PDB file of C-alpha atoms in Angstrom:
ATOM      1  CA  HIS A   1      -0.318  -0.337   0.380  1.00  0.00           C
ATOM      2  CA  ALA A   2       2.671   2.234   0.966  1.00  0.00           C
ATOM      3  CA  ILE A   3       4.407   1.555  -2.785  1.00  0.00           C
ATOM      4  CA  ASP A   4       1.514   2.701  -4.410  1.00  0.00           C
ATOM      5  CA  GLN A   5       0.807   5.280  -2.644  1.00  0.00           C
ATOM      6  CA  HIS A   6       4.282   6.888  -3.057  1.00  0.00           C
ATOM      7  CA  ARG A   7       4.795   7.578   0.936  1.00  0.00           C
ATOM      8  CA  ILE A   8       8.312   6.044   0.670  1.00  0.00           C
ATOM      9  CA  VAL A   9       9.282   8.455  -2.015  1.00  0.00           C
ATOM     10  CA  GLY A  10      12.875  10.139  -1.511  1.00  0.00           C
ATOM     11  CA  LEU A  11      13.865   7.455   1.923  1.00  0.00           C
ATOM     12  CA  ASN A  12      16.881   5.577   0.640  1.00  0.00           C
ATOM     13  CA  PHE A  13      17.447   1.824   1.603  1.00  0.00           C
ATOM     14  CA  ASP A  14      20.549  -0.215   3.353  1.00  0.00           C
ATOM     15  CA  ILE A  15      18.081  -2.852   2.974  1.00  0.00           C
ATOM     16  CA  ALA A  16      15.132  -3.841   0.952  1.00  0.00           C
ATOM     17  CA  VAL A  17      14.019  -8.067   1.807  1.00  0.00           C
ATOM     18  CA  PHE A  18      11.437 -10.271  -0.303  1.00  0.00           C
ATOM     19  CA  THR A  19      10.007 -13.206   1.262  1.00  0.00           C
ATOM     20  CA  ASN A  20       7.459 -14.123  -0.463  1.00  0.00           C
ATOM     21  CA  ILE A  21       4.201 -13.802  -2.967  1.00  0.00           C
ATOM     22  CA  THR A  22       0.808 -14.407  -2.543  1.00  0.00           C
ATOM     23  CA  ARG A  23      -2.934 -13.669  -3.397  1.00  0.00           C
ATOM     24  CA  ASP A  24      -3.219 -11.274  -0.639  1.00  0.00           C
ATOM     25  CA  HIS A  25      -4.733  -7.624  -0.445  1.00  0.00           C
ATOM     26  CA  LEU A  26      -6.805  -8.259  -3.888  1.00  0.00           C
ATOM     27  CA  ASP A  27      -9.554  -5.932  -2.853  1.00  0.00           C
ATOM     28  CA  TYR A  28      -7.234  -3.071  -2.829  1.00  0.00           C
ATOM     29  CA  HIS A  29      -5.405  -3.923  -5.869  1.00  0.00           C
ATOM     30  CA  ILE A  30      -7.638  -6.016  -7.578  1.00  0.00           C
ATOM     31  CA  THR A  31      -5.582  -7.853  -9.789  1.00  0.00           C
ATOM     32  CA  PHE A  32      -2.691 -10.379  -8.565  1.00  0.00           C
ATOM     33  CA  ASN A  33      -0.853  -9.211 -11.333  1.00  0.00           C
ATOM     34  CA  LYS A  34      -1.252  -5.465 -10.362  1.00  0.00           C
ATOM     35  CA  TYR A  35      -0.098  -6.183  -6.564  1.00  0.00           C
ATOM     36  CA  ILE A  36       3.124  -8.434  -8.337  1.00  0.00           C
ATOM     37  CA  ASN A  37       3.882  -5.422 -10.329  1.00  0.00           C
ATOM     38  CA  THR A  38       3.356  -2.963  -6.799  1.00  0.00           C
ATOM     39  CA  LYS A  39       5.500  -4.709  -4.913  1.00  0.00           C
ATOM     40  CA  LYS A  40       8.658  -5.376  -8.536  1.00  0.00           C
ATOM     41  CA  SER A  41       8.279  -1.184  -8.663  1.00  0.00           C
ATOM     42  CA  PHE A  42       9.833  -0.386  -5.399  1.00  0.00           C
ATOM     43  CA  PHE A  43      13.316  -2.932  -6.262  1.00  0.00           C
ATOM     44  CA  ASP A  44      13.476  -1.425  -9.921  1.00  0.00           C
ATOM     45  CA  SER A  45      13.621   1.915  -7.848  1.00  0.00           C
ATOM     46  CA  LEU A  46      16.162   1.105  -5.759  1.00  0.00           C
ATOM     47  CA  SER A  47      20.563   2.477  -6.310  1.00  0.00           C
ATOM     48  CA  ASN A  48      23.221   0.418  -6.535  1.00  0.00           C
ATOM     49  CA  GLN A  49      23.923   1.867  -3.190  1.00  0.00           C
ATOM     50  CA  THR A  50      21.190  -1.010  -1.691  1.00  0.00           C
ATOM     51  CA  VAL A  51      21.162  -4.357  -0.524  1.00  0.00           C
ATOM     52  CA  SER A  52      18.117  -6.399  -1.744  1.00  0.00           C
ATOM     53  CA  ILE A  53      18.202 -10.042  -0.271  1.00  0.00           C
ATOM     54  CA  VAL A  54      15.197 -11.946  -2.092  1.00  0.00           C
ATOM     55  CA  ASN A  55      14.061 -15.500  -1.228  1.00  0.00           C
ATOM     56  CA  ILE A  56      15.161 -17.563  -4.918  1.00  0.00           C
ATOM     57  CA  ASP A  57      12.441 -20.460  -3.868  1.00  0.00           C
ATOM     58  CA  ASP A  58       9.999 -18.170  -4.223  1.00  0.00           C
ATOM     59  CA  THR A  59       8.606 -18.366  -8.159  1.00  0.00           C
ATOM     60  CA  TYR A  60       8.506 -14.906  -8.034  1.00  0.00           C
ATOM     61  CA  GLY A  61      11.988 -13.819  -6.248  1.00  0.00           C
ATOM     62  CA  SER A  62      13.669 -13.428  -9.930  1.00  0.00           C
ATOM     63  CA  LYS A  63      10.708 -10.632 -11.347  1.00  0.00           C
ATOM     64  CA  MET A  64      11.543  -8.909  -8.655  1.00  0.00           C
ATOM     65  CA  LEU A  65      15.099  -8.105  -9.662  1.00  0.00           C
ATOM     66  CA  MET A  66      14.813  -7.910 -13.556  1.00  0.00           C
ATOM     67  CA  ASN A  67      15.386  -4.303 -13.149  1.00  0.00           C
ATOM     68  CA  THR A  68      16.534  -3.218  -9.747  1.00  0.00           C
ATOM     69  CA  GLU A  69      20.427  -2.201  -9.914  1.00  0.00           C
ATOM     70  CA  SER A  70      21.289  -3.093  -6.075  1.00  0.00           C
ATOM     71  CA  LYS A  71      23.568  -5.634  -5.197  1.00  0.00           C
ATOM     72  CA  LYS A  72      21.862  -9.144  -5.349  1.00  0.00           C
ATOM     73  CA  VAL A  73      21.761 -10.868  -2.122  1.00  0.00           C
ATOM     74  CA  PHE A  74      19.634 -15.176  -2.027  1.00  0.00           C
ATOM     75  CA  TYR A  75      19.217 -17.368   0.269  1.00  0.00           C
ATOM     76  CA  SER A  76      17.044 -20.241  -0.346  1.00  0.00           C
ATOM     77  CA  ILE A  77      16.690 -24.392   1.321  1.00  0.00           C
ATOM     78  CA  LYS A  78      16.010 -25.826  -1.979  1.00  0.00           C
ATOM     79  CA  GLN A  79      18.855 -24.722  -3.812  1.00  0.00           C
ATOM     80  CA  GLN A  80      22.101 -22.817  -3.988  1.00  0.00           C
ATOM     81  CA  ALA A  81      22.687 -18.942  -2.372  1.00  0.00           C
ATOM     82  CA  HIS A  82      24.424 -16.903  -0.776  1.00  0.00           C
ATOM     83  CA  TYR A  83      23.265 -17.936   2.867  1.00  0.00           C
ATOM     84  CA  LYS A  84      21.185 -21.803   2.835  1.00  0.00           C
ATOM     85  CA  ALA A  85      19.571 -23.227   5.432  1.00  0.00           C
ATOM     86  CA  SER A  86      18.502 -26.954   5.985  1.00  0.00           C
ATOM     87  CA  ILE A  87      16.053 -28.452   7.991  1.00  0.00           C
ATOM     88  CA  ILE A  88      17.326 -31.516  10.052  1.00  0.00           C
ATOM     89  CA  GLU A  89      13.962 -32.080  12.707  1.00  0.00           C
ATOM     90  CA  ASP A  90      10.592 -30.304  11.955  1.00  0.00           C
ATOM     91  CA  ASN A  91       8.317 -32.186  15.247  1.00  0.00           C
ATOM     92  CA  ILE A  92       5.635 -30.500  17.613  1.00  0.00           C
ATOM     93  CA  ALA A  93       8.947 -28.644  19.713  1.00  0.00           C
ATOM     94  CA  GLY A  94      10.503 -26.980  16.994  1.00  0.00           C
ATOM     95  CA  LEU A  95      13.171 -26.667  14.222  1.00  0.00           C
ATOM     96  CA  THR A  96      16.594 -28.571  14.073  1.00  0.00           C
ATOM     97  CA  ILE A  97      18.397 -26.546  11.370  1.00  0.00           C
ATOM     98  CA  MET A  98      21.411 -26.013   9.588  1.00  0.00           C
ATOM     99  CA  ILE A  99      22.609 -22.826   8.524  1.00  0.00           C
ATOM    100  CA  ASP A 100      26.134 -22.013   7.016  1.00  0.00           C
ATOM    101  CA  ASP A 101      27.031 -25.563   7.916  1.00  0.00           C
ATOM    102  CA  ILE A 102      25.736 -24.450  11.256  1.00  0.00           C
ATOM    103  CA  GLN A 103      23.328 -26.005  12.824  1.00  0.00           C
ATOM    104  CA  PHE A 104      20.859 -24.775  16.581  1.00  0.00           C
ATOM    105  CA  SER A 105      17.696 -25.484  17.161  1.00  0.00           C
ATOM    106  CA  THR A 106      14.248 -23.554  18.075  1.00  0.00           C
ATOM    107  CA  GLN A 107      11.235 -23.908  19.616  1.00  0.00           C
ATOM    108  CA  LEU A 108       9.872 -22.363  16.637  1.00  0.00           C
ATOM    109  CA  ILE A 109       8.158 -24.626  14.235  1.00  0.00           C
ATOM    110  CA  GLY A 110       7.579 -25.693  10.013  1.00  0.00           C
ATOM    111  CA  GLU A 111       8.812 -24.472   6.745  1.00  0.00           C
ATOM    112  CA  PHE A 112       8.028 -21.310   7.178  1.00  0.00           C
ATOM    113  CA  ASN A 113       9.468 -20.758   9.807  1.00  0.00           C
ATOM    114  CA  ALA A 114      12.845 -22.122   8.696  1.00  0.00           C
ATOM    115  CA  TYR A 115      12.547 -19.838   6.665  1.00  0.00           C
ATOM    116  CA  ASN A 116      12.031 -16.437   8.961  1.00  0.00           C
ATOM    117  CA  LEU A 117      14.082 -17.285  10.322  1.00  0.00           C
ATOM    118  CA  LEU A 118      16.724 -17.581   7.686  1.00  0.00           C
ATOM    119  CA  THR A 119      15.426 -14.300   5.833  1.00  0.00           C
ATOM    120  CA  ALA A 120      16.595 -12.704   9.908  1.00  0.00           C
ATOM    121  CA  TYR A 121      20.136 -14.147   9.110  1.00  0.00           C
ATOM    122  CA  SER A 122      20.484 -13.453   5.756  1.00  0.00           C
ATOM    123  CA  VAL A 123      20.037  -9.304   7.136  1.00  0.00           C
ATOM    124  CA  ALA A 124      21.804  -9.575   9.940  1.00  0.00           C
ATOM    125  CA  ARG A 125      25.117 -10.510   8.370  1.00  0.00           C
ATOM    126  CA  GLU A 126      24.622  -8.055   5.409  1.00  0.00           C
ATOM    127  CA  LEU A 127      24.651  -5.804   8.071  1.00  0.00           C
ATOM    128  CA  GLY A 128      27.992  -7.071   9.819  1.00  0.00           C
ATOM    129  CA  GLN A 129      26.601  -8.793  11.635  1.00  0.00           C
ATOM    130  CA  ASP A 130      29.132 -12.062  14.068  1.00  0.00           C
ATOM    131  CA  LYS A 131      27.567 -15.591  12.640  1.00  0.00           C
ATOM    132  CA  ILE A 132      27.541 -17.006  15.967  1.00  0.00           C
ATOM    133  CA  LYS A 133      25.661 -14.506  17.623  1.00  0.00           C
ATOM    134  CA  VAL A 134      23.580 -14.183  15.218  1.00  0.00           C
ATOM    135  CA  LEU A 135      22.337 -17.675  15.009  1.00  0.00           C
ATOM    136  CA  LYS A 136      22.363 -17.748  19.614  1.00  0.00           C
ATOM    137  CA  TYR A 137      19.781 -14.711  19.201  1.00  0.00           C
ATOM    138  CA  LEU A 138      17.640 -16.829  16.655  1.00  0.00           C
ATOM    139  CA  SER A 139      17.591 -19.654  18.467  1.00  0.00           C
ATOM    140  CA  THR A 140      16.425 -18.636  21.438  1.00  0.00           C
ATOM    141  CA  ILE A 141      12.946 -16.901  20.105  1.00  0.00           C
ATOM    142  CA  ASN A 142       9.476 -17.843  20.472  1.00  0.00           C
ATOM    143  CA  ALA A 143       6.411 -17.345  17.989  1.00  0.00           C
ATOM    144  CA  PRO A 144       4.800 -13.715  18.129  1.00  0.00           C
ATOM    145  CA  PRO A 145       1.358 -13.717  19.095  1.00  0.00           C
ATOM    146  CA  GLY A 146      -1.098 -15.158  17.074  1.00  0.00           C
ATOM    147  CA  ARG A 147       1.340 -16.526  15.516  1.00  0.00           C
ATOM    148  CA  PHE A 148       1.478 -20.422  15.605  1.00  0.00           C
ATOM    149  CA  ASN A 149       0.951 -20.876  19.681  1.00  0.00           C
ATOM    150  CA  ILE A 150       0.202 -24.411  20.825  1.00  0.00           C
ATOM    151  CA  ILE A 151      -1.819 -25.024  23.816  1.00  0.00           C
ATOM    152  CA  ARG A 152      -2.065 -28.354  24.648  1.00  0.00           C
ATOM    153  CA  SER A 153      -5.077 -30.416  27.123  1.00  0.00           C
ATOM    154  CA  GLU A 154      -4.866 -32.396  29.975  1.00  0.00           C
ATOM    155  CA  LYS A 155      -5.851 -35.272  27.924  1.00  0.00           C
ATOM    156  CA  GLY A 156      -3.660 -34.781  25.144  1.00  0.00           C
ATOM    157  CA  VAL A 157      -5.150 -32.621  22.744  1.00  0.00           C
ATOM    158  CA  ILE A 158      -3.360 -30.304  20.881  1.00  0.00           C
ATOM    159  CA  GLY A 159      -4.297 -27.187  19.833  1.00  0.00           C
ATOM    160  CA  ILE A 160      -3.188 -24.123  17.659  1.00  0.00           C
ATOM    161  CA  VAL A 161      -4.224 -20.666  16.794  1.00  0.00           C
ATOM    162  CA  ASP A 162      -2.491 -19.524  13.905  1.00  0.00           C
ATOM    163  CA  TYR A 163      -3.123 -15.767  12.307  1.00  0.00           C
ATOM    164  CA  ALA A 164      -4.137 -18.124   8.476  1.00  0.00           C
ATOM    165  CA  HIS A 165      -6.434 -15.535   6.789  1.00  0.00           C
ATOM    166  CA  THR A 166      -4.945 -16.634   2.991  1.00  0.00           C
ATOM    167  CA  PRO A 167      -4.600 -19.020   0.593  1.00  0.00           C
ATOM    168  CA  ASP A 168      -0.709 -19.859   0.445  1.00  0.00           C
ATOM    169  CA  ALA A 169      -0.738 -18.864   4.609  1.00  0.00           C
ATOM    170  CA  LEU A 170      -3.150 -21.488   5.627  1.00  0.00           C
ATOM    171  CA  LYS A 171      -1.749 -23.634   3.201  1.00  0.00           C
ATOM    172  CA  LYS A 172       1.914 -23.535   4.774  1.00  0.00           C
ATOM    173  CA  VAL A 173       0.232 -23.583   8.559  1.00  0.00           C
ATOM    174  CA  ILE A 174      -1.777 -27.179   7.607  1.00  0.00           C
ATOM    175  CA  LEU A 175       1.758 -28.677   6.044  1.00  0.00           C
ATOM    176  CA  SER A 176       4.226 -27.674   9.190  1.00  0.00           C
ATOM    177  CA  ILE A 177       0.443 -29.694  10.903  1.00  0.00           C
ATOM    178  CA  SER A 178       1.052 -32.830   9.568  1.00  0.00           C
ATOM    179  CA  ASN A 179       4.521 -33.416  10.173  1.00  0.00           C
ATOM    180  CA  PHE A 180       3.551 -34.550  13.485  1.00  0.00           C
ATOM    181  CA  CYS A 181      -0.409 -35.950  12.462  1.00  0.00           C
ATOM    182  CA  SER A 182      -2.662 -37.477   9.752  1.00  0.00           C
ATOM    183  CA  ILE A 183      -4.253 -34.199   8.452  1.00  0.00           C
ATOM    184  CA  ASN A 184      -7.669 -36.408   7.171  1.00  0.00           C
ATOM    185  CA  LYS A 185      -7.707 -38.325  10.147  1.00  0.00           C
ATOM    186  CA  ASP A 186      -6.747 -35.964  13.488  1.00  0.00           C
ATOM    187  CA  LEU A 187      -7.079 -32.375  12.214  1.00  0.00           C
ATOM    188  CA  ILE A 188     -10.195 -30.599  13.488  1.00  0.00           C
ATOM    189  CA  VAL A 189      -9.771 -26.573  11.526  1.00  0.00           C
ATOM    190  CA  VAL A 190     -12.022 -23.911  12.579  1.00  0.00           C
ATOM    191  CA  ILE A 191     -11.771 -21.316   9.685  1.00  0.00           C
ATOM    192  CA  GLY A 192     -13.567 -17.374   8.668  1.00  0.00           C
ATOM    193  CA  CYS A 193     -13.610 -15.284   6.548  1.00  0.00           C
ATOM    194  CA  GLY A 194     -13.266 -11.302   6.733  1.00  0.00           C
ATOM    195  CA  GLY A 195     -15.959  -9.563   5.405  1.00  0.00           C
ATOM    196  CA  ASP A 196     -15.402  -5.991   2.964  1.00  0.00           C
ATOM    197  CA  ARG A 197     -12.150  -7.954   1.492  1.00  0.00           C
ATOM    198  CA  ASP A 198     -10.940  -9.928  -1.757  1.00  0.00           C
ATOM    199  CA  ARG A 199     -14.280 -12.777  -1.842  1.00  0.00           C
ATOM    200  CA  GLY A 200     -12.601 -14.594  -4.035  1.00  0.00           C
ATOM    201  CA  LYS A 201     -11.044 -16.466  -2.045  1.00  0.00           C
ATOM    202  CA  ARG A 202     -12.877 -16.950  -0.195  1.00  0.00           C
ATOM    203  CA  SER A 203     -13.723 -20.751  -2.224  1.00  0.00           C
ATOM    204  CA  VAL A 204      -9.980 -21.017  -1.978  1.00  0.00           C
ATOM    205  CA  MET A 205      -9.802 -21.358   2.074  1.00  0.00           C
ATOM    206  CA  GLY A 206     -12.844 -23.624   1.995  1.00  0.00           C
ATOM    207  CA  LYS A 207     -11.645 -26.057  -0.401  1.00  0.00           C
ATOM    208  CA  ILE A 208      -8.482 -25.853   1.163  1.00  0.00           C
ATOM    209  CA  ALA A 209      -9.822 -26.199   4.763  1.00  0.00           C
ATOM    210  CA  SER A 210     -12.182 -28.942   4.012  1.00  0.00           C
ATOM    211  CA  GLU A 211      -9.428 -31.104   0.914  1.00  0.00           C
ATOM    212  CA  ASN A 212      -7.019 -31.357   4.740  1.00  0.00           C
ATOM    213  CA  SER A 213      -9.107 -32.461   7.927  1.00  0.00           C
ATOM    214  CA  ALA A 214     -11.227 -34.790   9.500  1.00  0.00           C
ATOM    215  CA  LEU A 215     -13.746 -31.949  10.015  1.00  0.00           C
ATOM    216  CA  ALA A 216     -14.292 -27.742   8.965  1.00  0.00           C
ATOM    217  CA  ILE A 217     -15.781 -25.663  11.130  1.00  0.00           C
ATOM    218  CA  PHE A 218     -16.552 -22.254   8.192  1.00  0.00           C
ATOM    219  CA  THR A 219     -17.285 -19.716  11.263  1.00  0.00           C
ATOM    220  CA  SER A 220     -17.196 -15.838  10.676  1.00  0.00           C
ATOM    221  CA  ASP A 221     -14.190 -13.927  10.838  1.00  0.00           C
ATOM    222  CA  ASN A 222     -14.583 -10.286  11.050  1.00  0.00           C
ATOM    223  CA  PRO A 223     -17.696  -9.891   8.784  1.00  0.00           C
ATOM    224  CA  ARG A 224     -17.275  -6.625   9.489  1.00  0.00           C
ATOM    225  CA  SER A 225     -20.668  -5.034   7.037  1.00  0.00           C
ATOM    226  CA  GLU A 226     -21.045  -8.152   5.516  1.00  0.00           C
ATOM    227  CA  ASP A 227     -23.776 -10.992   6.875  1.00  0.00           C
ATOM    228  CA  PRO A 228     -21.582 -13.607   7.977  1.00  0.00           C
ATOM    229  CA  ASN A 229     -23.456 -17.057   6.782  1.00  0.00           C
ATOM    230  CA  SER A 230     -23.286 -14.780   3.080  1.00  0.00           C
ATOM    231  CA  ILE A 231     -19.636 -15.161   3.411  1.00  0.00           C
ATOM    232  CA  ILE A 232     -19.602 -19.040   4.861  1.00  0.00           C
ATOM    233  CA  GLU A 233     -21.607 -19.661   2.046  1.00  0.00           C
ATOM    234  CA  ASP A 234     -19.103 -17.850  -0.575  1.00  0.00           C
ATOM    235  CA  MET A 235     -16.597 -21.082   1.867  1.00  0.00           C
ATOM    236  CA  CYS A 236     -19.110 -23.230   0.505  1.00  0.00           C
ATOM    237  CA  LYS A 237     -18.567 -23.002  -3.308  1.00  0.00           C
ATOM    238  CA  ASN A 238     -16.641 -25.135  -5.232  1.00  0.00           C
ATOM    239  CA  LEU A 239     -17.152 -28.209  -2.282  1.00  0.00           C
ATOM    240  CA  SER A 240     -18.002 -31.172  -4.171  1.00  0.00           C
ATOM    241  CA  ASP A 241     -20.435 -33.550  -1.996  1.00  0.00           C
ATOM    242  CA  ILE A 242     -17.181 -35.223  -0.050  1.00  0.00           C
ATOM    243  CA  LEU A 243     -16.163 -31.964   1.479  1.00  0.00           C
ATOM    244  CA  LYS A 244     -19.461 -30.797   1.928  1.00  0.00           C
ATOM    245  CA  ASN A 245     -20.282 -33.987   4.338  1.00  0.00           C
ATOM    246  CA  LYS A 246     -16.854 -32.937   6.035  1.00  0.00           C
ATOM    247  CA  VAL A 247     -18.064 -29.298   6.732  1.00  0.00           C
ATOM    248  CA  GLN A 248     -19.818 -27.907   9.852  1.00  0.00           C
ATOM    249  CA  LYS A 249     -21.271 -24.108   9.625  1.00  0.00           C
ATOM    250  CA  ILE A 250     -21.297 -22.454  12.865  1.00  0.00           C
ATOM    251  CA  THR A 251     -21.775 -18.644  12.012  1.00  0.00           C
ATOM    252  CA  ASN A 252     -20.770 -17.633  16.116  1.00  0.00           C
ATOM    253  CA  ARG A 253     -16.988 -17.724  16.738  1.00  0.00           C
ATOM    254  CA  GLN A 254     -17.553 -18.617  19.959  1.00  0.00           C
ATOM    255  CA  GLU A 255     -19.690 -21.790  19.508  1.00  0.00           C
ATOM    256  CA  ALA A 256     -16.973 -23.081  16.634  1.00  0.00           C
ATOM    257  CA  ILE A 257     -14.566 -23.824  18.925  1.00  0.00           C
ATOM    258  CA  ILE A 258     -15.953 -25.041  21.552  1.00  0.00           C
ATOM    259  CA  SER A 259     -17.887 -27.862  18.791  1.00  0.00           C
ATOM    260  CA  ALA A 260     -13.765 -28.313  17.864  1.00  0.00           C
ATOM    261  CA  VAL A 261     -13.409 -29.325  21.226  1.00  0.00           C
ATOM    262  CA  GLN A 262     -15.888 -31.231  21.623  1.00  0.00           C
ATOM    263  CA  SER A 263     -15.116 -32.787  18.823  1.00  0.00           C
ATOM    264  CA  ALA A 264     -11.923 -33.275  19.424  1.00  0.00           C
ATOM    265  CA  SER A 265      -9.956 -37.055  20.363  1.00  0.00           C
ATOM    266  CA  ALA A 266      -6.416 -37.257  22.338  1.00  0.00           C
ATOM    267  CA  ASP A 267      -5.378 -37.679  18.913  1.00  0.00           C
ATOM    268  CA  SER A 268      -6.313 -34.625  17.489  1.00  0.00           C
ATOM    269  CA  ILE A 269      -4.935 -31.548  15.760  1.00  0.00           C
ATOM    270  CA  VAL A 270      -6.993 -28.333  16.371  1.00  0.00           C
ATOM    271  CA  LEU A 271      -6.970 -25.886  14.815  1.00  0.00           C
ATOM    272  CA  ILE A 272      -8.004 -22.004  14.658  1.00  0.00           C
ATOM    273  CA  ALA A 273      -7.363 -19.861  11.793  1.00  0.00           C
ATOM    274  CA  GLY A 274      -7.936 -16.618  10.600  1.00  0.00           C
ATOM    275  CA  LYS A 275      -7.702 -14.194  14.064  1.00  0.00           C
ATOM    276  CA  GLY A 276      -4.426 -15.329  15.310  1.00  0.00           C
ATOM    277  CA  HIS A 277      -3.091 -12.110  17.594  1.00  0.00           C
ATOM    278  CA  GLU A 278      -6.708 -10.181  17.274  1.00  0.00           C
ATOM    279  CA  LYS A 279      -8.821  -9.473  20.495  1.00  0.00           C
ATOM    280  CA  PHE A 280     -11.758  -8.599  18.423  1.00  0.00           C
ATOM    281  CA  GLN A 281     -14.239  -9.716  16.285  1.00  0.00           C
ATOM    282  CA  GLU A 282     -15.747  -6.263  13.333  1.00  0.00           C
ATOM    283  CA  ILE A 283     -18.309  -6.643  13.349  1.00  0.00           C
ATOM    284  CA  ASN A 284     -20.966  -4.372  12.093  1.00  0.00           C
ATOM    285  CA  ASN A 285     -18.264  -1.904  12.055  1.00  0.00           C
ATOM    286  CA  GLU A 286     -18.317  -2.537  15.626  1.00  0.00           C
ATOM    287  CA  LYS A 287     -14.805  -3.195  17.806  1.00  0.00           C
ATOM    288  CA  ILE A 288     -16.274  -6.857  20.343  1.00  0.00           C
ATOM    289  CA  PRO A 289     -14.182  -8.215  22.283  1.00  0.00           C
ATOM    290  CA  PHE A 290     -12.783 -11.776  21.247  1.00  0.00           C
ATOM    291  CA  ASP A 291      -9.089 -13.418  21.588  1.00  0.00           C
ATOM    292  CA  ASP A 292      -9.134 -17.322  19.761  1.00  0.00           C
ATOM    293  CA  ILE A 293      -5.829 -18.139  22.022  1.00  0.00           C
ATOM    294  CA  GLN A 294      -7.822 -17.243  25.590  1.00  0.00           C
ATOM    295  CA  ILE A 295     -11.537 -19.201  24.674  1.00  0.00           C
ATOM    296  CA  LEU A 296     -10.227 -22.092  22.819  1.00  0.00           C
ATOM    297  CA  LYS A 297      -7.070 -22.521  26.441  1.00  0.00           C
ATOM    298  CA  LYS A 298     -10.318 -21.993  28.215  1.00  0.00           C
ATOM    299  CA  TYR A 299     -12.692 -24.794  26.225  1.00  0.00           C
ATOM    300  CA  LEU A 300      -9.633 -27.074  25.825  1.00  0.00           C
ATOM    301  CA  LYS A 301      -7.971 -26.814  29.562  1.00  0.00           C
ATOM    302  CA  HIS A 302      -9.611 -29.681  31.122  1.00  0.00           C
ATOM    303  CA  ASN A 303     -10.704 -32.418  27.282  1.00  0.00           C
TER     304      ASN A 303
END
């Protein structure tokens, strides 16, 4: 938004980072192509005094740098690059990864967090920081509120709260969870889509959730000025009869979370996606207190 609205004109950047680009913010940019080109225009504008650090594993990584004069630095998990990471182990306790031939462990979980750690490492190294000191600090990082936060019940049910509110983010979170369980047997997903935002992603999100779970509960997110039931119906478009049979529609988000917990068995993982750190629901343009983490803790406690 800041690029498109010329709010960064006149600034000189030491470091520019491209992590990835997926479908998002189309309520503003209208088309995905315009969204891509807006990001690319930032790199186009950089001088040879800037270092561009780019995730070369992303499909659009090379495109971002096609017309830039900046110094190009690449990072990767899947191919050779200036900064390279390998995932040694990824489980519910955390990640063990290798960066620049040094192995370390962290409480962060999932391939997407391996990329986040590698991104931070690449920036720090380009700013002249000591390799060992950077890796030591990275190993101590905890997940921020609402980003793959794990809550365990007394009976072994695992609850996860994550901000995933785009198709790509939801896919990545579920992919990480698939390392710990059989998702089509053990995963319960509670998810909604925001109102007054990109309507086209709703059916995509609904399909991802229902295809990759034992049970998908469609509920409200931040409906804003829209009817939450209408949003849920949009999420159900293009679902086969088989997938529709895996879906429950519960408009009230708290009731949806309660139903997910009640449906869980000892081996279940309950994923509450879409709102993460937010402590409100925006309904009819009013912000009403609501916290996924606290509600999940309350009802998961004795399950």
